[in-house]
Amino acid sequence: MTDRTLTVTELNSCVKALLEADGLLADIYVKGEISNFTNHYKTGHFYFSLKDDGGVLDAVMFKGYNSRLKFTPENGMKVIAHGRISAYVKSGKYQLYCDDMQPDGVGALYIAFEQLKAKLEAEGLFAASHKKPIPRYPGRIGIVTSATGAAIRDMINVSSRRFPLSELVLFPCLVQGDGAAAQIRSGVRFFNNYDVDVIIIGRGGGSIEDLWAFNDEALAREIYASEKPVISAVGHEIDFSISDFVADLRAPTPSAAAELALPDSTEVKKKLQNLGNHFYTLLLSQLANRKDRLESLRKKPCLVSYQNYIDEKRLAVDELSKVIDRSADRILERKRLLLSNAAGHLEALNPLSVISRGYSAVFDGSGKLIRSVKQLSVGENIGFQACDGRVSATVVQIDSFDNERKS
């Protein structure tokens, strides 16, 4: 044992101090491929490794730094990382403390653009089924752009030439730099609470950095949630932004946006003139048809000589009346014959008719008709019903025809 004996912690602290004292290692760029990438869900820090064919270097990028990145690192991505080399005393491992990162070979903004595009497309923000139709004849158009840029002047010129009846309402805002995306979002929200038929957002051409405000994720979601249809007109024909994909209609330039939003007044006038001519032709045809029909009606007998017409109808009514009377007489005669036949049948079945020919009906004391002597007994009171009255009697003797035949 010597006085130079160190604890593990002391040794690791010494190594840390040596690394941090080296000016080269305090401000260094390291190129490599990302592996073992982890976005810590609690802290937001990035933990990863940089590797090449010959070695691996651990690295960490704290949330305060990685929040400024324009893209999200991924495994397999080749990057150039900037930072300082230091050691973590507790583990004894040295690592890169990264404070900035750029893609190696492909711009960070381009990667961020492609990542956001893929994310929003997967969520359905670009779906055609969600896109709203642009009104054919907008009365008022809301425009979100710079008040001093060429875009607003171009749209005013197109509007005055193409369809001057529409009113343009400007929401002036920044279109590049810090705060531009937030101001554009405010413009979209403003016009959703204002009486406009369609919203145009956009600006003239520029670099990808100049147009970056229109690649803002929050702006994309604001456009998607808009109740008013939105036309995106950012840059030139070759420029595409996230706003273009999520908007209801993409215009290659601000001037083209005005062309798409507004009808051509010359064409509208031609269509109105054609419709007017068509309606005029239809009207003349209808008038001619009505005139022919009136002429035909005018020649009808009831209008040429109404008295003769009335006399003819009166004779027809008299003739019909006679026909009805004859038909009624025939029907009544048939009914009389039917009634007479029915009365004859009823008379033949009438018991009083039988009695009137010398017969009588016998009833017991309760008024029940006697059909057989077996229903009677000696001493029983009975009644005889003749055609002109009734006689009461008492049974003295009963002689049965059956007894006589038996004897």
Short mmCIF file of C-alpha atoms in Angstrom, two decimals:
data_model
loop_
_atom_site.label_atom_id
_atom_site.label_comp_id
_atom_site.label_asym_id
_atom_site.label_seq_id
_atom_site.Cartn_x
_atom_site.Cartn_y
_atom_site.Cartn_z
CA MET A 1 0.00 0.00 0.00
CA THR A 2 1.25 3.46 -0.85
CA ASP A 3 -0.03 6.96 -0.38
CA ARG A 4 -1.09 6.92 -4.06
CA THR A 5 -3.84 4.36 -3.43
CA LEU A 6 -7.18 5.68 -4.81
CA THR A 7 -10.75 4.60 -4.37
CA VAL A 8 -12.77 3.69 -7.43
CA THR A 9 -14.75 6.88 -7.10
CA GLU A 10 -11.57 8.95 -6.80
CA LEU A 11 -10.09 7.30 -9.86
CA ASN A 12 -13.27 7.81 -11.91
CA SER A 13 -13.40 11.45 -10.80
CA CYS A 14 -9.79 11.90 -11.84
CA VAL A 15 -10.47 10.46 -15.27
CA LYS A 16 -13.52 12.71 -15.57
CA ALA A 17 -11.42 15.76 -14.71
CA LEU A 18 -8.73 14.81 -17.22
CA LEU A 19 -11.31 14.37 -19.99
CA GLU A 20 -13.02 17.66 -19.25
CA ALA A 21 -9.68 19.50 -19.10
CA ASP A 22 -8.86 18.49 -22.66
CA GLY A 23 -9.96 21.41 -24.87
CA LEU A 24 -10.35 19.16 -27.92
CA LEU A 25 -12.80 16.89 -26.12
CA ALA A 26 -14.78 19.81 -24.72
CA ASP A 27 -16.00 20.92 -28.18
CA ILE A 28 -16.08 17.97 -30.52
CA TYR A 29 -18.03 16.62 -33.50
CA VAL A 30 -18.49 12.86 -33.75
CA LYS A 31 -19.83 11.07 -36.84
CA GLY A 32 -21.47 7.67 -36.55
CA GLU A 33 -24.57 5.55 -36.86
CA ILE A 34 -27.21 5.65 -34.11
CA SER A 35 -27.99 2.39 -32.30
CA ASN A 36 -29.73 1.42 -29.05
CA PHE A 37 -31.76 4.63 -29.23
CA THR A 38 -34.08 5.27 -26.27
CA ASN A 39 -36.37 8.23 -25.66
CA HIS A 40 -36.86 8.08 -21.91
CA TYR A 41 -40.59 8.44 -21.32
CA LYS A 42 -40.26 10.13 -17.93
CA THR A 43 -37.41 12.58 -18.42
CA GLY A 44 -37.54 13.09 -22.19
CA HIS A 45 -33.77 12.55 -22.44
CA PHE A 46 -32.27 10.66 -25.41
CA TYR A 47 -29.91 7.76 -24.66
CA PHE A 48 -28.12 6.13 -27.59
CA SER A 49 -24.83 4.89 -29.01
CA LEU A 50 -22.78 6.06 -31.97
CA LYS A 51 -20.96 3.32 -33.83
CA ASP A 52 -18.83 2.74 -36.88
CA ASP A 53 -16.95 -0.27 -38.19
CA GLY A 54 -14.32 -0.04 -35.47
CA GLY A 55 -16.03 1.03 -32.24
CA VAL A 56 -19.01 2.22 -30.19
CA LEU A 57 -19.46 5.41 -28.16
CA ASP A 58 -22.26 5.89 -25.60
CA ALA A 59 -24.06 9.22 -25.73
CA VAL A 60 -26.79 11.15 -23.96
CA MET A 61 -28.78 14.20 -25.11
CA PHE A 62 -30.81 15.92 -22.42
CA LYS A 63 -34.35 17.15 -23.06
CA GLY A 64 -33.38 20.82 -23.13
CA TYR A 65 -31.17 20.16 -26.15
CA ASN A 66 -33.16 17.51 -28.02
CA SER A 67 -36.35 19.65 -27.94
CA ARG A 68 -34.64 21.97 -30.43
CA LEU A 69 -34.04 19.26 -33.01
CA LYS A 70 -35.97 19.47 -36.27
CA PHE A 71 -36.13 15.68 -36.55
CA THR A 72 -36.42 12.63 -34.30
CA PRO A 73 -33.32 10.41 -34.22
CA GLU A 74 -33.82 6.76 -35.16
CA ASN A 75 -31.74 3.60 -35.05
CA GLY A 76 -29.62 3.24 -38.19
CA MET A 77 -29.57 6.96 -38.92
CA LYS A 78 -26.15 8.38 -39.74
CA VAL A 79 -25.56 11.65 -37.89
CA ILE A 80 -22.93 14.16 -36.90
CA ALA A 81 -23.26 14.87 -33.17
CA HIS A 82 -21.73 17.82 -31.35
CA GLY A 83 -20.91 17.94 -27.65
CA ARG A 84 -18.29 17.19 -25.05
CA ILE A 85 -16.64 14.04 -23.77
CA SER A 86 -16.90 13.34 -20.07
CA ALA A 87 -17.13 10.41 -17.70
CA TYR A 88 -19.93 9.27 -15.47
CA VAL A 89 -18.26 8.72 -12.14
CA LYS A 90 -20.69 6.14 -10.86
CA SER A 91 -20.19 3.72 -13.78
CA GLY A 92 -16.70 4.75 -14.78
CA LYS A 93 -17.73 4.98 -18.43
CA TYR A 94 -16.97 7.95 -20.59
CA GLN A 95 -19.62 9.17 -23.04
CA LEU A 96 -20.59 11.99 -25.35
CA TYR A 97 -22.83 14.63 -23.82
CA CYS A 98 -24.56 15.77 -26.99
CA ASP A 99 -26.00 19.27 -27.37
CA ASP A 100 -26.74 19.26 -31.13
CA MET A 101 -27.14 16.79 -33.94
CA GLN A 102 -27.44 16.93 -37.72
CA PRO A 103 -28.13 14.14 -40.20
CA ASP A 104 -25.03 13.09 -42.08
CA GLY A 105 -25.73 13.63 -45.80
CA VAL A 106 -29.49 14.54 -45.61
CA GLY A 107 -30.79 17.78 -44.15
CA ALA A 108 -32.43 17.71 -40.75
CA LEU A 109 -35.41 19.69 -42.02
CA TYR A 110 -35.99 17.22 -44.82
CA ILE A 111 -35.90 14.30 -42.38
CA ALA A 112 -38.24 16.12 -40.00
CA PHE A 113 -40.59 16.82 -42.91
CA GLU A 114 -40.69 13.16 -43.97
CA GLN A 115 -41.16 11.96 -40.39
CA LEU A 116 -44.06 14.33 -39.71
CA LYS A 117 -45.62 13.55 -43.08
CA ALA A 118 -45.54 9.82 -42.36
CA LYS A 119 -46.96 10.34 -38.87
CA LEU A 120 -49.89 12.52 -39.93
CA GLU A 121 -50.68 10.34 -42.93
CA ALA A 122 -50.87 7.30 -40.66
CA GLU A 123 -53.32 9.20 -38.43
CA GLY A 124 -55.57 9.93 -41.42
CA LEU A 125 -55.06 13.71 -41.61
CA PHE A 126 -54.50 13.50 -45.36
CA ALA A 127 -57.53 11.29 -46.08
CA ALA A 128 -59.54 12.37 -49.13
CA SER A 129 -62.79 11.44 -47.36
CA HIS A 130 -62.22 14.25 -44.84
CA LYS A 131 -61.61 17.00 -47.40
CA LYS A 132 -64.40 19.56 -47.78
CA PRO A 133 -65.55 20.89 -51.15
CA ILE A 134 -64.63 24.42 -52.17
CA PRO A 135 -67.75 26.58 -52.77
CA ARG A 136 -68.26 27.49 -56.43
CA TYR A 137 -69.22 31.11 -55.82
CA PRO A 138 -67.64 32.33 -52.56
CA GLY A 139 -68.92 35.67 -51.36
CA ARG A 140 -66.03 36.27 -48.96
CA ILE A 141 -62.54 34.72 -48.80
CA GLY A 142 -60.29 34.81 -45.74
CA ILE A 143 -56.57 35.07 -46.53
CA VAL A 144 -53.85 34.30 -44.00
CA THR A 145 -50.53 35.67 -45.23
CA SER A 146 -48.11 38.58 -44.94
CA ALA A 147 -49.62 42.01 -45.51
CA THR A 148 -46.51 43.16 -47.39
CA GLY A 149 -45.62 40.08 -49.42
CA ALA A 150 -46.14 39.46 -53.12
CA ALA A 151 -48.68 36.72 -52.37
CA ILE A 152 -51.46 39.06 -51.23
CA ARG A 153 -50.87 41.41 -54.18
CA ASP A 154 -51.07 38.50 -56.62
CA MET A 155 -54.31 37.25 -55.08
CA ILE A 156 -55.84 40.74 -55.16
CA ASN A 157 -54.95 41.10 -58.84
CA VAL A 158 -56.42 37.69 -59.71
CA SER A 159 -59.57 38.42 -57.71
CA SER A 160 -60.21 41.80 -59.35
CA ARG A 161 -59.75 40.26 -62.79
CA ARG A 162 -61.49 36.95 -62.26
CA PHE A 163 -64.45 37.58 -59.93
CA PRO A 164 -64.59 41.09 -58.42
CA LEU A 165 -67.88 40.33 -56.66
CA SER A 166 -66.02 38.31 -54.00
CA GLU A 167 -64.62 40.15 -50.98
CA LEU A 168 -61.09 39.42 -49.72
CA VAL A 169 -60.44 39.66 -45.98
CA LEU A 170 -56.78 39.65 -44.88
CA PHE A 171 -55.43 38.28 -41.60
CA PRO A 172 -51.87 39.70 -41.62
CA CYS A 173 -49.24 37.45 -40.08
CA LEU A 174 -45.63 36.35 -40.23
CA VAL A 175 -44.97 33.64 -42.79
CA GLN A 176 -41.45 32.66 -41.73
CA GLY A 177 -39.27 32.68 -38.67
CA ASP A 178 -40.06 32.30 -34.98
CA GLY A 179 -43.74 32.70 -34.15
CA ALA A 180 -44.91 32.44 -37.77
CA ALA A 181 -46.63 29.08 -37.34
CA ALA A 182 -48.49 30.30 -34.24
CA GLN A 183 -49.74 33.39 -36.09
CA ILE A 184 -50.92 31.32 -39.06
CA ARG A 185 -52.82 29.05 -36.67
CA SER A 186 -54.44 32.11 -35.14
CA GLY A 187 -55.55 33.20 -38.61
CA VAL A 188 -57.23 29.86 -39.30
CA ARG A 189 -59.03 30.00 -35.93
CA PHE A 190 -60.08 33.61 -36.56
CA PHE A 191 -61.72 32.86 -39.89
CA ASN A 192 -63.51 29.83 -38.44
CA ASN A 193 -65.40 32.34 -36.30
CA TYR A 194 -65.81 34.89 -39.10
CA ASP A 195 -68.23 35.00 -42.00
CA VAL A 196 -66.07 33.62 -44.82
CA ASP A 197 -66.77 30.83 -47.28
CA VAL A 198 -63.20 29.61 -47.74
CA ILE A 199 -59.75 30.21 -46.20
CA ILE A 200 -56.48 30.56 -48.12
CA ILE A 201 -53.15 30.24 -46.28
CA GLY A 202 -49.83 30.68 -48.02
CA ARG A 203 -46.87 32.70 -49.13
CA GLY A 204 -44.46 33.03 -52.05
CA GLY A 205 -41.48 30.78 -52.68
CA GLY A 206 -38.34 30.40 -50.61
CA SER A 207 -35.94 27.90 -49.09
CA ILE A 208 -37.13 25.02 -46.97
CA GLU A 209 -36.18 27.07 -43.92
CA ASP A 210 -38.29 29.99 -45.16
CA LEU A 211 -41.31 27.73 -45.72
CA TRP A 212 -40.89 25.76 -42.51
CA ALA A 213 -43.76 27.46 -40.65
CA PHE A 214 -46.17 25.62 -42.97
CA ASN A 215 -44.67 22.28 -41.86
CA ASP A 216 -45.75 22.85 -38.27
CA GLU A 217 -47.62 19.90 -36.72
CA ALA A 218 -49.94 22.09 -34.66
CA LEU A 219 -50.85 24.08 -37.80
CA ALA A 220 -51.62 20.83 -39.64
CA ARG A 221 -54.01 19.79 -36.88
CA GLU A 222 -55.61 23.26 -36.89
CA ILE A 223 -56.27 22.98 -40.62
CA TYR A 224 -57.66 19.46 -40.19
CA ALA A 225 -60.07 20.66 -37.48
CA SER A 226 -61.22 23.70 -39.49
CA GLU A 227 -64.94 23.80 -40.24
CA LYS A 228 -64.29 26.10 -43.20
CA PRO A 229 -62.57 24.66 -46.28
CA VAL A 230 -58.88 25.56 -46.46
CA ILE A 231 -56.71 26.06 -49.56
CA SER A 232 -52.95 25.82 -49.00
CA ALA A 233 -50.76 27.83 -51.39
CA VAL A 234 -47.15 27.70 -50.25
CA GLY A 235 -44.16 28.56 -52.42
CA HIS A 236 -43.87 27.57 -56.06
CA GLU A 237 -45.18 24.58 -57.98
CA ILE A 238 -42.26 22.37 -56.95
CA ASP A 239 -42.63 23.21 -53.25
CA PHE A 240 -44.70 20.95 -51.00
CA SER A 241 -45.53 21.50 -47.35
CA ILE A 242 -47.40 19.57 -44.69
CA SER A 243 -50.15 22.18 -44.99
CA ASP A 244 -50.57 21.23 -48.65
CA PHE A 245 -51.28 17.60 -47.75
CA VAL A 246 -53.75 18.26 -44.93
CA ALA A 247 -55.63 21.16 -46.59
CA ASP A 248 -58.85 20.57 -48.48
CA LEU A 249 -57.16 21.77 -51.68
CA ARG A 250 -53.53 22.39 -52.61
CA ALA A 251 -52.64 25.24 -54.95
CA PRO A 252 -49.13 25.41 -56.44
CA THR A 253 -48.91 29.19 -55.92
CA PRO A 254 -50.93 31.94 -54.18
CA SER A 255 -52.09 33.19 -57.59
CA ALA A 256 -53.29 29.68 -58.45
CA ALA A 257 -55.14 29.56 -55.11
CA ALA A 258 -57.14 32.61 -56.10
CA GLU A 259 -57.78 31.05 -59.51
CA LEU A 260 -59.08 27.85 -57.87
CA ALA A 261 -61.17 29.64 -55.25
CA LEU A 262 -62.87 32.09 -57.62
CA PRO A 263 -64.95 31.40 -60.72
CA ASP A 264 -64.17 33.16 -63.98
CA SER A 265 -66.70 35.99 -64.32
CA THR A 266 -66.48 35.77 -68.11
CA GLU A 267 -67.43 32.11 -68.02
CA VAL A 268 -70.18 32.83 -65.49
CA LYS A 269 -71.62 35.50 -67.79
CA LYS A 270 -71.56 33.08 -70.71
CA LYS A 271 -73.32 30.40 -68.67
CA LEU A 272 -75.95 32.90 -67.52
CA GLN A 273 -76.46 34.08 -71.08
CA ASN A 274 -76.83 30.49 -72.30
CA LEU A 275 -79.30 29.76 -69.51
CA GLY A 276 -81.21 32.92 -70.38
CA ASN A 277 -81.41 31.88 -74.03
CA HIS A 278 -82.47 28.38 -73.04
CA PHE A 279 -85.22 29.68 -70.74
CA TYR A 280 -86.38 32.13 -73.42
CA THR A 281 -86.68 29.29 -75.94
CA LEU A 282 -88.60 27.20 -73.44
CA LEU A 283 -90.91 30.13 -72.70
CA LEU A 284 -91.67 30.66 -76.39
CA SER A 285 -92.38 26.95 -76.79
CA GLN A 286 -94.70 26.93 -73.79
CA LEU A 287 -96.51 30.04 -75.05
CA ALA A 288 -97.00 28.44 -78.46
CA ASN A 289 -98.39 25.28 -76.87
CA ARG A 290 -100.78 27.26 -74.70
CA LYS A 291 -101.89 29.32 -77.70
CA ASP A 292 -102.67 26.17 -79.72
CA ARG A 293 -104.62 24.72 -76.83
CA LEU A 294 -106.64 27.91 -76.38
CA GLU A 295 -107.44 27.91 -80.10
CA SER A 296 -108.58 24.30 -79.84
CA LEU A 297 -110.78 25.10 -76.86
CA ARG A 298 -112.21 28.13 -78.62
CA LYS A 299 -113.54 25.90 -81.42
CA LYS A 300 -115.38 23.53 -79.08
CA PRO A 301 -119.20 23.51 -79.58
CA CYS A 302 -119.88 24.61 -76.03
CA LEU A 303 -118.00 27.84 -76.71
CA VAL A 304 -119.03 28.38 -80.36
CA SER A 305 -122.81 28.05 -79.69
CA TYR A 306 -123.50 27.48 -76.06
CA GLN A 307 -127.34 27.48 -76.50
CA ASN A 308 -127.23 24.62 -78.99
CA TYR A 309 -124.84 22.81 -76.72
CA ILE A 310 -127.20 23.23 -73.75
CA ASP A 311 -130.20 22.08 -75.83
CA GLU A 312 -128.32 18.95 -76.91
CA LYS A 313 -127.44 18.15 -73.34
CA ARG A 314 -131.03 18.76 -72.21
CA LEU A 315 -132.33 16.27 -74.84
CA ALA A 316 -129.70 13.79 -73.73
CA VAL A 317 -130.86 14.20 -70.13
CA ASP A 318 -134.52 13.64 -71.15
CA GLU A 319 -133.57 10.49 -73.04
CA LEU A 320 -131.62 9.18 -70.07
CA SER A 321 -134.61 9.97 -67.81
CA LYS A 322 -136.90 7.85 -70.02
CA VAL A 323 -134.40 5.01 -69.98
CA ILE A 324 -134.24 5.20 -66.20
CA ASP A 325 -138.07 5.18 -65.90
CA ARG A 326 -138.39 2.11 -68.15
CA SER A 327 -135.68 0.33 -66.23
CA ALA A 328 -137.39 1.18 -62.93
CA ASP A 329 -140.76 -0.17 -64.19
CA ARG A 330 -139.17 -3.45 -65.26
CA ILE A 331 -137.46 -3.81 -61.91
CA LEU A 332 -140.71 -3.08 -59.99
CA GLU A 333 -142.64 -5.63 -62.09
CA ARG A 334 -140.08 -8.32 -61.34
CA LYS A 335 -140.22 -7.51 -57.65
CA ARG A 336 -144.09 -7.69 -57.68
CA LEU A 337 -143.98 -11.18 -59.23
CA LEU A 338 -141.44 -12.32 -56.67
CA LEU A 339 -143.55 -10.90 -53.85
CA SER A 340 -146.73 -12.60 -55.17
CA ASN A 341 -144.98 -15.96 -55.39
CA ALA A 342 -143.63 -15.58 -51.87
CA ALA A 343 -147.09 -14.67 -50.56
CA GLY A 344 -148.56 -17.81 -52.20
CA HIS A 345 -145.95 -19.97 -50.50
CA LEU A 346 -146.65 -18.33 -47.14
CA GLU A 347 -150.41 -18.80 -47.58
CA ALA A 348 -149.95 -22.47 -48.34
CA LEU A 349 -147.97 -22.87 -45.13
CA ASN A 350 -150.43 -20.87 -42.97
CA PRO A 351 -152.12 -23.23 -40.44
CA LEU A 352 -155.26 -21.05 -40.36
CA SER A 353 -155.80 -21.80 -44.03
CA VAL A 354 -155.90 -25.51 -43.21
CA ILE A 355 -158.30 -24.94 -40.31
CA SER A 356 -160.64 -22.94 -42.57
CA ARG A 357 -161.19 -26.09 -44.64
CA GLY A 358 -162.94 -27.85 -41.67
CA TYR A 359 -160.05 -28.84 -39.52
CA SER A 360 -159.26 -27.69 -35.99
CA ALA A 361 -156.20 -27.68 -33.75
CA VAL A 362 -156.21 -29.18 -30.22
CA PHE A 363 -154.19 -27.64 -27.36
CA ASP A 364 -153.65 -28.89 -23.79
CA GLY A 365 -154.31 -26.78 -20.74
CA SER A 366 -150.90 -25.05 -21.08
CA GLY A 367 -151.56 -24.09 -24.71
CA LYS A 368 -149.26 -26.72 -26.16
CA LEU A 369 -150.32 -28.21 -29.50
CA ILE A 370 -151.51 -31.83 -29.22
CA ARG A 371 -150.08 -33.99 -31.99
CA SER A 372 -151.01 -37.42 -30.51
CA VAL A 373 -153.67 -38.81 -28.13
CA LYS A 374 -150.80 -40.21 -26.14
CA GLN A 375 -150.18 -36.67 -24.90
CA LEU A 376 -153.65 -36.59 -23.21
CA SER A 377 -155.28 -38.24 -20.26
CA VAL A 378 -158.97 -38.64 -19.20
CA GLY A 379 -160.26 -35.65 -17.32
CA GLU A 380 -157.70 -33.28 -18.76
CA ASN A 381 -158.90 -29.89 -19.98
CA ILE A 382 -158.23 -29.19 -23.64
CA GLY A 383 -159.10 -26.50 -26.21
CA PHE A 384 -160.18 -26.68 -29.86
CA GLN A 385 -159.05 -23.93 -32.23
CA ALA A 386 -161.42 -23.46 -35.18
CA CYS A 387 -161.12 -20.82 -37.92
CA ASP A 388 -163.60 -18.54 -36.21
CA GLY A 389 -163.09 -19.25 -32.48
CA ARG A 390 -161.93 -21.52 -29.65
CA VAL A 391 -163.83 -24.20 -27.65
CA SER A 392 -162.87 -25.58 -24.21
CA ALA A 393 -163.60 -29.26 -23.34
CA THR A 394 -162.70 -32.08 -20.96
CA VAL A 395 -161.37 -35.46 -22.09
CA VAL A 396 -163.97 -38.16 -21.26
CA GLN A 397 -162.59 -41.06 -23.28
CA ILE A 398 -159.49 -41.76 -25.31
CA ASP A 399 -159.62 -44.19 -28.23
CA SER A 400 -156.29 -44.96 -29.87
CA PHE A 401 -156.13 -46.07 -33.51
CA ASP A 402 -153.29 -48.35 -32.57
CA ASN A 403 -155.55 -50.26 -30.10
CA GLU A 404 -158.23 -50.66 -32.78
CA ARG A 405 -155.76 -52.03 -35.30
CA LYS A 406 -154.43 -54.43 -32.67
CA SER A 407 -157.94 -55.69 -31.87
#
